[in-house]
Short mmCIF file of C-alpha atoms in Angstrom, two decimals:
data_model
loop_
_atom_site.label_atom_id
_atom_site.label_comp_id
_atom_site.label_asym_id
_atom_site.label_seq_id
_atom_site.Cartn_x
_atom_site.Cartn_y
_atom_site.Cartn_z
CA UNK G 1 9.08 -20.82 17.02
CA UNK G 2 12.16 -18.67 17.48
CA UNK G 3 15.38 -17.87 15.56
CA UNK G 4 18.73 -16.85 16.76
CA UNK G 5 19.25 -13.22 16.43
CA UNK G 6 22.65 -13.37 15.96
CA UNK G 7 24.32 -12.36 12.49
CA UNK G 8 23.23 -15.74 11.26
CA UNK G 9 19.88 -15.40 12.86
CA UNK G 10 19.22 -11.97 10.80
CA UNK G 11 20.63 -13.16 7.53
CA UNK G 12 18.35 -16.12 7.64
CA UNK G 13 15.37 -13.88 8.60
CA UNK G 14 15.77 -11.54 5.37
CA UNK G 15 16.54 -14.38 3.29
CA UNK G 16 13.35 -15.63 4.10
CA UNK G 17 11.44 -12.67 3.69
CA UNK G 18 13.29 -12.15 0.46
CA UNK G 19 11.89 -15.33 -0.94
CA UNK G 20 8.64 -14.87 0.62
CA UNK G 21 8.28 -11.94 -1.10
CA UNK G 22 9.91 -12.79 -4.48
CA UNK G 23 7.33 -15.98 -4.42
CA UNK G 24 4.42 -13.77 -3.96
CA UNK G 25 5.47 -11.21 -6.56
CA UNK G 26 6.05 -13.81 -9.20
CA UNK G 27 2.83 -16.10 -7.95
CA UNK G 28 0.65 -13.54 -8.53
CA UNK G 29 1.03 -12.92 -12.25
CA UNK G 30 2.01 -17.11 -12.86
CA UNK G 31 -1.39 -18.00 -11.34
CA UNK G 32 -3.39 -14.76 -13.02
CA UNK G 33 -1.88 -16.45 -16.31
CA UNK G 34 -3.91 -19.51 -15.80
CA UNK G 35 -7.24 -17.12 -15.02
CA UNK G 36 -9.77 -16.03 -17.98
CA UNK G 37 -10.58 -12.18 -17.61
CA UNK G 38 -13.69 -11.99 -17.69
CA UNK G 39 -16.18 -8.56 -16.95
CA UNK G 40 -16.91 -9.66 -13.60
CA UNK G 41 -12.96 -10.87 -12.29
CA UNK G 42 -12.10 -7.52 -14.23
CA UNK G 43 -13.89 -5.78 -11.85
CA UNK G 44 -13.30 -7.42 -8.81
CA UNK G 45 -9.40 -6.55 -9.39
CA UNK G 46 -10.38 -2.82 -10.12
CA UNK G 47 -12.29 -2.55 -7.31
CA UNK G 48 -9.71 -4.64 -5.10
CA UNK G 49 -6.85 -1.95 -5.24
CA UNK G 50 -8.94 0.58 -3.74
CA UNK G 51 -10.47 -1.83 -0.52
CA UNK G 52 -6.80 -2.28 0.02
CA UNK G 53 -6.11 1.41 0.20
CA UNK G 54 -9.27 1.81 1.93
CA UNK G 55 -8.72 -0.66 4.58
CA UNK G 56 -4.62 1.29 5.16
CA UNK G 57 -6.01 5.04 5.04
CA UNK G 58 -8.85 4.00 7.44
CA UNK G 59 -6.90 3.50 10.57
CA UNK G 60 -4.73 5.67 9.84
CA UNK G 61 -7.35 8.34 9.90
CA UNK G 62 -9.39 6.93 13.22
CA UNK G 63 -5.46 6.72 14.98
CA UNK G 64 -3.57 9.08 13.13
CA UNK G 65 -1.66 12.38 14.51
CA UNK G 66 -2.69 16.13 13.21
CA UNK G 67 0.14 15.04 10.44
CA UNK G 68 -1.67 12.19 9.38
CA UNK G 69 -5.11 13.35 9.36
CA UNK G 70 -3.95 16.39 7.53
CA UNK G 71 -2.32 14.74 4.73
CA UNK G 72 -5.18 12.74 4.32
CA UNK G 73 -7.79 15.39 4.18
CA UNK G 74 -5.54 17.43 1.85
CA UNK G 75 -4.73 14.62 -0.45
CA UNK G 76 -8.43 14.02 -0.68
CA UNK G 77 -9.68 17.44 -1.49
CA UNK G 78 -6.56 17.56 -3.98
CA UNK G 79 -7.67 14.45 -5.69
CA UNK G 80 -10.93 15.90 -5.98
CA UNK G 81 -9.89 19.26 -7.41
CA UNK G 82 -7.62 17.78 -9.32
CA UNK G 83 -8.37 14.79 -10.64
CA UNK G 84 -4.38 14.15 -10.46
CA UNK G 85 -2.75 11.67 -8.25
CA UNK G 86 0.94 12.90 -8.01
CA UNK G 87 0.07 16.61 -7.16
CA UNK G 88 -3.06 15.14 -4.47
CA UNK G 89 0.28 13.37 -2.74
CA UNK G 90 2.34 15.79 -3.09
CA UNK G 91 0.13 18.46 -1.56
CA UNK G 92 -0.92 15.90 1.33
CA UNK G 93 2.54 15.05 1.92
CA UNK G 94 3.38 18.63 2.10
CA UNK G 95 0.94 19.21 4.14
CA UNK G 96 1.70 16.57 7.14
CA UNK G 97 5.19 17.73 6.77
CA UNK G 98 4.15 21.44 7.59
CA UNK G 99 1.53 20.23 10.62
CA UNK G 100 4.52 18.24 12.19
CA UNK G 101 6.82 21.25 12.03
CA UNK G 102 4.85 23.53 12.88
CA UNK G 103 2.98 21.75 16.04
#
């Protein structure tokens, strides 16, 4: 399959991708509405945020720069100091910003 890129080309692209991702936004919740909560889905959807995160952070750690691997180590340690998630990223964020300057 390919598409144009001309103007038209583009514009058709992000209107599709617009959609795409209005109909997953809005899917999600309409087809959770039909779903009993129970103990067991309850967990499964705690415990599905953080294999998400997980499976980002991961490669990003094995690949990643100095920057990267910084930040994540930081954000870590922060997280488990502080048992706050703004300050953890705004620490690690901090400190890929300060590896990347300053090698």
């Amino acid at each position: 399959m390919s598409i144009e890129t001309t103007e038209l080309g583009v514009l058709a692209i992000i209107a599709v991708m617009a959609l795409v991702t209005l109909a997953t936004r809005w899917g999600g919740p309409f087809l959770m509405s039909y779903v009993r909560i129970n103990p067991r889905i309850e967990s499964f959807i705690n415990t599905m945020a953080s294999s998400v995160l997980i499976a980002i952070l991961t490669p990003m750690a094995i690949t990643g720069d100095l920057g990267a691997r910084l930040a994540l180590g930081t954000t870590a340690a922060m997280m488990l100091i502080l048992h706050k998630p703004l300050p953890a990223i705004a620490a690690g964020v901090a400190a890929a910003a300060g590896a990347r300057y300053f090698f």
